[in-house]
Tab-separated table of C-alpha atoms in Angstrom:
chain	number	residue	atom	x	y	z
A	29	UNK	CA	38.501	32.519	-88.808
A	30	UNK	CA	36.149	33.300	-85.843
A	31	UNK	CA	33.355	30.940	-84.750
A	32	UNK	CA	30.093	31.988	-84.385
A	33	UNK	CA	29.211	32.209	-80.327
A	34	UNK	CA	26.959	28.551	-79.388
A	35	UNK	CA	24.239	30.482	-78.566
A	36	UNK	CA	23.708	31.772	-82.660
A	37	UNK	CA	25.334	28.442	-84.051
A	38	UNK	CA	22.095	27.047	-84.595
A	39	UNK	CA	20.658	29.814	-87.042
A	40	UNK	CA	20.799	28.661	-90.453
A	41	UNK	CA	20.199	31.929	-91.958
A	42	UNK	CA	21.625	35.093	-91.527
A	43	UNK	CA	18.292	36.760	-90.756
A	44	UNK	CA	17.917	34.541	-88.022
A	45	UNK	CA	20.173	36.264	-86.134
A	46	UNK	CA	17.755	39.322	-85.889
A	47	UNK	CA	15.258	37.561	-83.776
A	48	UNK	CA	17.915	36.383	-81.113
A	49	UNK	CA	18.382	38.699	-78.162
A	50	UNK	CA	21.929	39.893	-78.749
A	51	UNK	CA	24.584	41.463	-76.413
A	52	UNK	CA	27.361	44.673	-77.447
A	53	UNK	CA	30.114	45.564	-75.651
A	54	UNK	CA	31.393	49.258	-75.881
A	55	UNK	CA	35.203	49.648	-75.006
A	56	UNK	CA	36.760	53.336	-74.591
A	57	UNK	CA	38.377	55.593	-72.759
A	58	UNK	CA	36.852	58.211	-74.185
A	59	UNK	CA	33.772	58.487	-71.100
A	60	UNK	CA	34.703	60.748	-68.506
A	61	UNK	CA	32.681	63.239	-66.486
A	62	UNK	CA	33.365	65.827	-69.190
A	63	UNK	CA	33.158	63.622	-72.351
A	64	UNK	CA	31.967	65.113	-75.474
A	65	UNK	CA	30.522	63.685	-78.653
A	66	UNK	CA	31.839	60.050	-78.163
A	67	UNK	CA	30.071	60.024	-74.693
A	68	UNK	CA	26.985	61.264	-76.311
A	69	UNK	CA	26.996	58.799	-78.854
A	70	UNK	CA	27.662	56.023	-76.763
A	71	UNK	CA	24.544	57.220	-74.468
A	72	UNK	CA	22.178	57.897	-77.706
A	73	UNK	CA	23.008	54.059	-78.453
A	74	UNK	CA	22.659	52.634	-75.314
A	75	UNK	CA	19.150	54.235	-74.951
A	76	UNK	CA	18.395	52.941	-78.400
A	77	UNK	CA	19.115	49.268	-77.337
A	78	UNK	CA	17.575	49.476	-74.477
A	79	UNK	CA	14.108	49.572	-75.990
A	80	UNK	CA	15.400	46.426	-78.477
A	81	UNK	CA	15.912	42.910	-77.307
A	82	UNK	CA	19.839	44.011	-77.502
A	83	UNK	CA	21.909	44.624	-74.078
A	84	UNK	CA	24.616	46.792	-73.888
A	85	UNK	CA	27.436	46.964	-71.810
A	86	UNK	CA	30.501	49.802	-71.526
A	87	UNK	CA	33.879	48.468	-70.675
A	88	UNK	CA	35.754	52.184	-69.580
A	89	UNK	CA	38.318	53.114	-67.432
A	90	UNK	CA	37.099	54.440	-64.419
A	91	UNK	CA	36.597	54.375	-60.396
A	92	UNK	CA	34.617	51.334	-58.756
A	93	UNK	CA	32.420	54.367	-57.462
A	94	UNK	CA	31.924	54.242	-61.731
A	95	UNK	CA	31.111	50.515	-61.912
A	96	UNK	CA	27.322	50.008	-62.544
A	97	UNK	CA	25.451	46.919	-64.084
A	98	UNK	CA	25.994	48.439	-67.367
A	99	UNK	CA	28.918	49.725	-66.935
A	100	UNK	CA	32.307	48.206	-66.738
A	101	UNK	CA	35.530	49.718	-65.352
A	102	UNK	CA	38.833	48.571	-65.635
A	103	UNK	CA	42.517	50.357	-64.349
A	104	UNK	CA	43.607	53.639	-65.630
A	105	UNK	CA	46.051	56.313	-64.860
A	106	UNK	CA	44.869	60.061	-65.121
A	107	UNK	CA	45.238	61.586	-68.250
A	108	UNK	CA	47.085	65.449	-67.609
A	109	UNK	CA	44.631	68.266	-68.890
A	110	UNK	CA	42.212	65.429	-70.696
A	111	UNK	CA	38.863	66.810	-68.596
A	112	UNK	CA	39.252	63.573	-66.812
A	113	UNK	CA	40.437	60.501	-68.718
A	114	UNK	CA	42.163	57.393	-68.118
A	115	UNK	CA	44.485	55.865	-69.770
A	116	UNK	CA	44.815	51.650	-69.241
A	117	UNK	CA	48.276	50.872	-69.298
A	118	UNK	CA	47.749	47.343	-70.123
A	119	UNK	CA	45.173	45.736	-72.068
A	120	UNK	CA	44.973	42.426	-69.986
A	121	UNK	CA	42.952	43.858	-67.459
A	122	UNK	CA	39.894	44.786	-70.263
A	123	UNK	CA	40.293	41.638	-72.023
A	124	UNK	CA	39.637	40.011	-68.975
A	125	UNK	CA	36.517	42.063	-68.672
A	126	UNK	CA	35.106	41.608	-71.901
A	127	UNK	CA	35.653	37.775	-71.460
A	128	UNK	CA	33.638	37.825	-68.892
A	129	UNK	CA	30.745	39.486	-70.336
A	130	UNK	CA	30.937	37.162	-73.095
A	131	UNK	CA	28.962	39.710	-75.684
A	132	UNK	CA	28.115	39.199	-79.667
A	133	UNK	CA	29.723	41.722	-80.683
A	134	UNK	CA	32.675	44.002	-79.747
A	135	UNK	CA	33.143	47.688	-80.496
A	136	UNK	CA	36.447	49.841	-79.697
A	137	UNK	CA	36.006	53.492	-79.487
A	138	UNK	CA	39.178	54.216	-79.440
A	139	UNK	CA	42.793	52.924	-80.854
A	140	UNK	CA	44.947	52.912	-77.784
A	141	UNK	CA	45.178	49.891	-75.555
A	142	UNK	CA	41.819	48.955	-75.506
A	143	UNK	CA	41.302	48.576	-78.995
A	144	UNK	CA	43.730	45.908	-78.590
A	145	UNK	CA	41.851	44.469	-75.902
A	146	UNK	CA	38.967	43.991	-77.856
A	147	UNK	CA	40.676	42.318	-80.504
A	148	UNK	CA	42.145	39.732	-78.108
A	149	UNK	CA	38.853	39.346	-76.559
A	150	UNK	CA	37.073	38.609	-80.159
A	151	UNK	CA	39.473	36.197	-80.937
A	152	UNK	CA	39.534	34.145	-77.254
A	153	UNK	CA	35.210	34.921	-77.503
A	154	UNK	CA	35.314	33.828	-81.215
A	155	UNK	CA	32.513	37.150	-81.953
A	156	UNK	CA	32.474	39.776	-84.695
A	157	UNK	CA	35.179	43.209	-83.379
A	158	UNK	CA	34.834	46.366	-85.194
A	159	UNK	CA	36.159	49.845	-84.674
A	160	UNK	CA	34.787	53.021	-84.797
A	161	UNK	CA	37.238	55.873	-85.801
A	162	UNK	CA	36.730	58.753	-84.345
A	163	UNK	CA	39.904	60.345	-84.364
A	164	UNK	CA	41.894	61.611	-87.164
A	165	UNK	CA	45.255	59.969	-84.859
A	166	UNK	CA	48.051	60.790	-87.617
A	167	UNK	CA	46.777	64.422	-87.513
A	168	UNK	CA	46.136	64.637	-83.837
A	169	UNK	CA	50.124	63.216	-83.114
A	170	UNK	CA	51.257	66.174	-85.965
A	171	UNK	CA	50.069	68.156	-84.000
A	172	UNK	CA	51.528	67.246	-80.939
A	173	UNK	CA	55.129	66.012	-82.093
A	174	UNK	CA	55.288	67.052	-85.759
A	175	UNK	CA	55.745	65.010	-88.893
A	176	UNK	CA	58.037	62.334	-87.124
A	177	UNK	CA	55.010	61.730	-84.900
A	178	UNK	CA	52.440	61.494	-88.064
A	179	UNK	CA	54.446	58.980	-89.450
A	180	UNK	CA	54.789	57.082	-86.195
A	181	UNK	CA	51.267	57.332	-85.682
A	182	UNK	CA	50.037	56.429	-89.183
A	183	UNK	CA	52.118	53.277	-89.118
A	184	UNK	CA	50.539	52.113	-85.654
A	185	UNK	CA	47.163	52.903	-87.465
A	186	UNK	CA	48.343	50.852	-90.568
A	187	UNK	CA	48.696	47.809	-88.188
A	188	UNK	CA	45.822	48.240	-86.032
A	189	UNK	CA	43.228	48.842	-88.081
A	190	UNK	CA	43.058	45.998	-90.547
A	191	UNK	CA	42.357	43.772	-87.518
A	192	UNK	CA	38.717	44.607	-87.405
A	193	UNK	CA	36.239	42.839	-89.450
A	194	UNK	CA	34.830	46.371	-90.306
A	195	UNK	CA	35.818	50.344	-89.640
A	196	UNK	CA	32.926	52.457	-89.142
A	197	UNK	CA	33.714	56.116	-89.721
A	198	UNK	CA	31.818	59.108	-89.196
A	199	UNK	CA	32.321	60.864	-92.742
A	200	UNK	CA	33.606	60.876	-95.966
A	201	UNK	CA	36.688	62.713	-94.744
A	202	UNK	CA	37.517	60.414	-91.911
A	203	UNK	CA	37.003	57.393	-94.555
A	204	UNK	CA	39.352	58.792	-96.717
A	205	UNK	CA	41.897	58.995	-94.537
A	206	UNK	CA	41.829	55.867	-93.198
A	207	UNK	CA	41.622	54.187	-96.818
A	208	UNK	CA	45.123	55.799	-97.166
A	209	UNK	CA	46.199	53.783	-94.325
A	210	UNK	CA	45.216	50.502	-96.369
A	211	UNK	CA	42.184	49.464	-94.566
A	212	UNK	CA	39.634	48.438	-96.858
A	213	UNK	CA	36.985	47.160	-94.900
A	214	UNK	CA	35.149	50.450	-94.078
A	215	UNK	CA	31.679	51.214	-93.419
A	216	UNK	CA	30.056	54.813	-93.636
A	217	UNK	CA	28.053	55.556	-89.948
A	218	UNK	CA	27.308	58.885	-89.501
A	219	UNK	CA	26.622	60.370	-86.166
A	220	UNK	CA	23.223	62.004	-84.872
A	221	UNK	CA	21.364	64.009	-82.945
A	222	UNK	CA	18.537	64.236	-80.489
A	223	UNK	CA	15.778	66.491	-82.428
A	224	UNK	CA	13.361	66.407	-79.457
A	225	UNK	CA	16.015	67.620	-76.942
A	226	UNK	CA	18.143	69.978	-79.412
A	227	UNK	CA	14.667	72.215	-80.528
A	228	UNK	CA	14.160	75.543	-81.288
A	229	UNK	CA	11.404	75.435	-78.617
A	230	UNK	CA	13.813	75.499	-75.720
A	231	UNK	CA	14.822	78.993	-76.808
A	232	UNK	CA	15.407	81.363	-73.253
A	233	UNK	CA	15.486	85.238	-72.775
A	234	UNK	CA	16.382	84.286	-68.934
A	235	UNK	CA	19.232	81.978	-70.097
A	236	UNK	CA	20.575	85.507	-71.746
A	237	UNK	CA	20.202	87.321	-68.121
A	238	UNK	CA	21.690	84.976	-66.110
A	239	UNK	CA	24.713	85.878	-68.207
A	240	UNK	CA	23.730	89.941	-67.865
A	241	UNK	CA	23.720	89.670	-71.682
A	242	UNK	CA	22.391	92.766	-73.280
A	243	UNK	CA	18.897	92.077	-75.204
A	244	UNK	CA	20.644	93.478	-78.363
A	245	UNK	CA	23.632	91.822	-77.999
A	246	UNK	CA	24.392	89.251	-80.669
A	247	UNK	CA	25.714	85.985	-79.343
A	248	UNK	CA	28.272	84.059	-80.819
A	249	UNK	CA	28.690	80.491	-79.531
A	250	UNK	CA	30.863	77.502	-78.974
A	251	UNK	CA	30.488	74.725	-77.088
A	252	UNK	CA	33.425	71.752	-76.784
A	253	UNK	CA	36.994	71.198	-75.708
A	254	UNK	CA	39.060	74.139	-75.137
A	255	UNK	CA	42.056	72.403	-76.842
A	256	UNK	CA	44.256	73.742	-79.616
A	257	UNK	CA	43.023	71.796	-82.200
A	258	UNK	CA	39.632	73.935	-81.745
A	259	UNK	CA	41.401	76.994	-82.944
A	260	UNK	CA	39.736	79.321	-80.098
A	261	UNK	CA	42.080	81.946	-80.721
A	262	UNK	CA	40.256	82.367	-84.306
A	263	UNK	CA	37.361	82.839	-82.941
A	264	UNK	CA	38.233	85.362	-80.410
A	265	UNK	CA	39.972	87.133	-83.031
A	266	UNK	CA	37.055	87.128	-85.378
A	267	UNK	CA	34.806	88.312	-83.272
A	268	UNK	CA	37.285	91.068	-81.787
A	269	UNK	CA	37.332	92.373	-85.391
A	270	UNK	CA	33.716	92.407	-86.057
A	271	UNK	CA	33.868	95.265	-82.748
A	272	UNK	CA	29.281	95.303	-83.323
A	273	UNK	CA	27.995	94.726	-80.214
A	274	UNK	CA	28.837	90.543	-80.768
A	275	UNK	CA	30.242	88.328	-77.947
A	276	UNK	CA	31.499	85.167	-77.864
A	277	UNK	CA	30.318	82.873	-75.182
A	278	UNK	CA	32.229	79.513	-74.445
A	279	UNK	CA	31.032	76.235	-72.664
A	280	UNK	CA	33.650	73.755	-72.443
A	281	UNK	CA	36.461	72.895	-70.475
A	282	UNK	CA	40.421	71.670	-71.610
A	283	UNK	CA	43.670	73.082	-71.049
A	284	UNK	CA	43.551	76.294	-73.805
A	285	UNK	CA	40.204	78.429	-72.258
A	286	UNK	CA	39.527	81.000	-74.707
A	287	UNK	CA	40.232	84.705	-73.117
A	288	UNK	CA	39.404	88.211	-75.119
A	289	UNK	CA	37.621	91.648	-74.231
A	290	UNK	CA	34.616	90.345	-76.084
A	291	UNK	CA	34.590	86.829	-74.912
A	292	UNK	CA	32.888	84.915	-71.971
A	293	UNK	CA	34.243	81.328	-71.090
A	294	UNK	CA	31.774	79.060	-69.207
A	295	UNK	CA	32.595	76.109	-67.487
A	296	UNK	CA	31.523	72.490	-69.309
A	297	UNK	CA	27.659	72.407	-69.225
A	298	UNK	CA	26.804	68.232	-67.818
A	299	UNK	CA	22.995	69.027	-67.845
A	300	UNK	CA	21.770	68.343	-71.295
A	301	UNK	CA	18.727	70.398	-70.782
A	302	UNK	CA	20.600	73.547	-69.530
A	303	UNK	CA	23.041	73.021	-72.689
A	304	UNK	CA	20.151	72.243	-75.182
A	305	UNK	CA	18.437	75.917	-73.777
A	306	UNK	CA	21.951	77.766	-74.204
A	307	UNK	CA	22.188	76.193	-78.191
A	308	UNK	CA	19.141	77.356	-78.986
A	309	UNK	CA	18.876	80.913	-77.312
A	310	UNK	CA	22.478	81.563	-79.464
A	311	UNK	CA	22.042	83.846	-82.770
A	312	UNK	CA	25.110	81.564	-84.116
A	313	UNK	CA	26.894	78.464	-83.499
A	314	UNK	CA	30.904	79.462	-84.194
A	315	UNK	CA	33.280	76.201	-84.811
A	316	UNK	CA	36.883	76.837	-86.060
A	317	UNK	CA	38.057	73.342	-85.403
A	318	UNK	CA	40.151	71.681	-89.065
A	319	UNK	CA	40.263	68.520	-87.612
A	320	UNK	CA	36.756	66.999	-86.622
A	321	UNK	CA	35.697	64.040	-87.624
A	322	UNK	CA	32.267	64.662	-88.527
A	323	UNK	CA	31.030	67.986	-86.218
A	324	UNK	CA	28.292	66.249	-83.882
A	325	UNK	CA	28.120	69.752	-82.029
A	326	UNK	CA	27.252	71.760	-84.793
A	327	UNK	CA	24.263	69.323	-85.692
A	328	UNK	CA	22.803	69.996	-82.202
A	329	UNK	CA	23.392	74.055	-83.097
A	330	UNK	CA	21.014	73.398	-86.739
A	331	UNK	CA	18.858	71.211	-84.430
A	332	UNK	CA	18.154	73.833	-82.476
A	333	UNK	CA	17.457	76.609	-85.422
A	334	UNK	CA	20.574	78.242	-84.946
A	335	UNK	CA	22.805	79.036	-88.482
A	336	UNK	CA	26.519	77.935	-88.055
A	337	UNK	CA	29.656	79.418	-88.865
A	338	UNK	CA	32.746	76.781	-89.151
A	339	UNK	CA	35.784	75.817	-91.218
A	340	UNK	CA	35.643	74.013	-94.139
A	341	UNK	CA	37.727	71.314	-93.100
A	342	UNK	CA	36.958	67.742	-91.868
A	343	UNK	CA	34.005	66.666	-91.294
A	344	UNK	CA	32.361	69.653	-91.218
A	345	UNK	CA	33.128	70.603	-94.376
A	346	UNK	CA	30.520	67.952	-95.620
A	347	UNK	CA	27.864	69.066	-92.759
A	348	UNK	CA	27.759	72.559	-93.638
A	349	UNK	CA	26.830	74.531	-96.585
A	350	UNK	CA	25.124	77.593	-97.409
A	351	UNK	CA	21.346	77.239	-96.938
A	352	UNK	CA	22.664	76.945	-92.906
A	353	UNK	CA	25.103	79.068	-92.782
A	354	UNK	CA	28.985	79.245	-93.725
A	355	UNK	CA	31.858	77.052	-94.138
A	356	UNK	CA	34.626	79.355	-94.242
A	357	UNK	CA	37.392	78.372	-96.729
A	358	UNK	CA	40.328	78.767	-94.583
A	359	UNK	CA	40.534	78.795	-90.998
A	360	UNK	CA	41.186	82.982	-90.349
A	361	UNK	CA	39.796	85.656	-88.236
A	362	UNK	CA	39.126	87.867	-91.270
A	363	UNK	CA	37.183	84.996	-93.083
A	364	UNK	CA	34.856	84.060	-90.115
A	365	UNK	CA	34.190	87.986	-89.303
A	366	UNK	CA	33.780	88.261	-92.833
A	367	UNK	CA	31.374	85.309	-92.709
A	368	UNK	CA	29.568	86.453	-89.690
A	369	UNK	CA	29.156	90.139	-91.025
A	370	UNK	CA	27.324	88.529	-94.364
A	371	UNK	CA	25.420	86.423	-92.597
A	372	UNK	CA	23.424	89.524	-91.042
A	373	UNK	CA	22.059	90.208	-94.861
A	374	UNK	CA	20.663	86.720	-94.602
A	375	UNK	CA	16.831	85.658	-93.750
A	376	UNK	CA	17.399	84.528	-90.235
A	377	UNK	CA	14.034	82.926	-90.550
A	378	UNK	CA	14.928	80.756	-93.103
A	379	UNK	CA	17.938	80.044	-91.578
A	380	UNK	CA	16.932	78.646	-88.691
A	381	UNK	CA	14.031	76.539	-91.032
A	382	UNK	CA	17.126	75.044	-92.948
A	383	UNK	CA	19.427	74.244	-90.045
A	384	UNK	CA	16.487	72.484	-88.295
A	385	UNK	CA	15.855	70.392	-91.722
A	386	UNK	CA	19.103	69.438	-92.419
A	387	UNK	CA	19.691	68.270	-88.881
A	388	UNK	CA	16.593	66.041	-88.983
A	389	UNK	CA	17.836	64.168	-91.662
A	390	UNK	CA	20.564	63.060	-88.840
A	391	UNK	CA	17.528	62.094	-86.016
A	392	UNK	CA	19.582	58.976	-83.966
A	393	UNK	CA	15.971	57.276	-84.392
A	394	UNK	CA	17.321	57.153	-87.929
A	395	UNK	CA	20.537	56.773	-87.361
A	396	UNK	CA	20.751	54.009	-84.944
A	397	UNK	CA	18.512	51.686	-86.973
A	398	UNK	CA	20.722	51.668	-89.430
A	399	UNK	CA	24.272	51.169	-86.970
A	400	UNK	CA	21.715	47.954	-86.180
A	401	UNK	CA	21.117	46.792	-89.134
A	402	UNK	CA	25.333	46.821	-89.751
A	403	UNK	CA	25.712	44.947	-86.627
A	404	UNK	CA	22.980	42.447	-87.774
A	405	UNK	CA	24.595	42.163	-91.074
A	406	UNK	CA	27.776	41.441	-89.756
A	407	UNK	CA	26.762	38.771	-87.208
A	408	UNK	CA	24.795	37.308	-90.017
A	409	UNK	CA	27.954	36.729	-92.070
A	410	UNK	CA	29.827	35.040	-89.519
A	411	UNK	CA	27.440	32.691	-89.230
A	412	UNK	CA	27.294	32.090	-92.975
A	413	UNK	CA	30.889	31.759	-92.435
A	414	UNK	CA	30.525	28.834	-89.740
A	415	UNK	CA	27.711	27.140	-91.701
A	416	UNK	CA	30.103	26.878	-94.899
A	417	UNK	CA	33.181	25.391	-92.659
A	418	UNK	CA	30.881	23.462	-90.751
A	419	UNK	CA	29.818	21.587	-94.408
A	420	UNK	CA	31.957	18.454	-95.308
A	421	UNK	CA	34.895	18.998	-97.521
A	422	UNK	CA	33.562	17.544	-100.506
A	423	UNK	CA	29.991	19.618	-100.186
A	424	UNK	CA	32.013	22.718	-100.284
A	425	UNK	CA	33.849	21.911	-103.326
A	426	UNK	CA	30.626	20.779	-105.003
A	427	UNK	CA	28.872	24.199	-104.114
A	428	UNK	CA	32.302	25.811	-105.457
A	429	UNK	CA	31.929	23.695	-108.717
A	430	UNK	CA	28.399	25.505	-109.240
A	431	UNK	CA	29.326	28.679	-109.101
């Protein structure tokens, strides 16, 4: 059983621990110059904390050039076509670092190497380690090496994750799946969104000229990895069928770039402003990805009043539904141009009223608090924990008598 760090061991009471100032510690390797929603979320949090009594750190793999006062690199090797991660071939090297920072609270992004790191670190730092799954991994190594692979993959899961005092996982689907594995300490965390940066408001006929768009043209949009899991080659299909003046515009980077006569692949967008102005000057946000874990992109789309189009698988099945668009039933060309063509019948107007409303429900300034309050919670249990093994022997059989 962990011990509660010296610093908290005094607090008698689990709401106690609210009014100390506390320390995280992120570990992934998902951070890179081209990250995606895992970097976002990571930033979103660390912005959050920084107007709380918390501190947060990042433990990453990275460059020294990388290395910042809140931000902690350790070794990694280049990851082939990855848009720039590492990969840490040991975990020593992080443990090492998250010893050092001595923080409250440990949480692995990820369930290579470093997840293992921050187990080891919890136990030597006697603090609180939970995961965050944001990766469907048996699916991702099917993918990749077929069913011999998934079954690999889901057995390293089944030992991993029951090490962690708690999962968080972005959705319903994601919980699911892991529940399969045998975990049973899971949490519910959704992801979020910025509302004030992802707004209607930012909107831009020039954004459409830079790209020597036609004012009638209707533009089709996707923004993320060019991978194969992302299905591209749906989407170019889809909107090669639809042949109505549509085109498909791309912003992303990976090893699978989208190609097609009615298709134009941009480079990954690192200015959140110039992104934010391209989501909302889109007529619709197109995602044929079946394997996301909740769909963080496609909330910044309905943020920024734009319907969506996407699969009905994953996560996304649960984020989308009608009054915002389409969740097409099975990931084909002929069901997203079908889904695009009926979506012209539809009040665009109230579409874009209904994608904005539906994303504010996910506002990280309601989000966040509640990832806090989880944190809080589980720091207040351990030291419930250490106050009840702290008690003499025969006081705890007394209280045990009570009950």
């Amino acid at each position: 059983m962990r011990k509660l760090p010296n610093h908290l061991a005094h607090h008698d009471r689990a709401d106690d621990v609210a009014t100390s100032s506390l320390h995280l510690a992120d570990v992934t390797m998902f951070w890179a110059a081209e990250s995606g929603g895992v970097k976002r979320y990571l930033r979103a949090k660390h912005d959050f904390l920084r107007d709380t009594r918390w501190r947060h750190t990042l433990v990453v793999p990275g460059t020294a050039d990388d290395a910042s006062n809140e931000v902690a690199v350790v070794p990694g090797v280049p990851l082939p076509m990855s848009a720039g991660y590492r990969v840490p071939l040991r975990c020593g090297p992080a443990e090492r670092a998250l010893c050092a920072l001595s923080p409250d609270l440990i949480e692995a992004g990820d369930p290579y190497w470093l997840a293992w790191a921050a187990l080891h670190a919890g136990t030597r730092l006697h603090v609180p380690v939970v995961a965050f799954c944001h990766s469907d991994l048996p699916a991702f190594f099917r993918r990749l090496g077929g069913p011999p692979a998934e079954l690999a993959a889901a057995a390293y899961a089944r030992n991993l994750y029951p090490h962690f005092d708690t999962v968080f996982v972005p959705s319903r689907y994601i919980a699911q799946k892991v529940a399969d594995l045998g975990v049973q300490r899971i949490e519910l965390q959704p992801l979020g969104v910025d509302t004030r940066l992802f707004h209607p408001a930012r909107r831009s006929l020039r954004w459409r000229e830079q790209l020597g768009l036609p004012r009638d043209a209707r533009v089709l949009l996707y923004v993320g990895r060019y991978a194969p899991e992302k299905n591209l080659h749906v989407l170019c299909d889809a909107v090669d069928r639809l042949d109505d003046g549509s085109v498909l515009i791309t912003i992303g980077s990976g090893p699978t770039p989208p190609r097609g006569k009615h298709v134009r692949a941009l480079p990954y967008e690192g200015d959140a402003q110039q992104l934010a102005a391209a989501m909302a000057s889109a007529d619709v946000f197109v995602h044929a990805g079946d394997q996301e874990t909740f769909g963080l992109v496609a909330l910044e789309a309905m943020a920024s009043g734009v319907p969506v189009v996407t699969c009905s698988a994953g996560g996304l099945a649960e984020l989308v539904h009608e009054t915002v668009g389409y969740a097409v039933p099975h990931c084909r060309a002929d069901d997203f141009a079908q889904a695009l063509r009926a979506l012209r019948q539809r009040d665009l107007v109230a579409l874009a009223h209904a994608a904005r409303r539906h994303a504010m429900q996910y506002d990280w300034r309601a989000v966040l608090p509640q990832l806090q309050h989880r944190y809080l919670t589980l720091l207040g249990q351990q030291a419930d924990r250490v106050k009840e093994t702290s008690r003499p022997a025969h006081e705890r059989l007394r209280a045990n008598h009570k009950r």
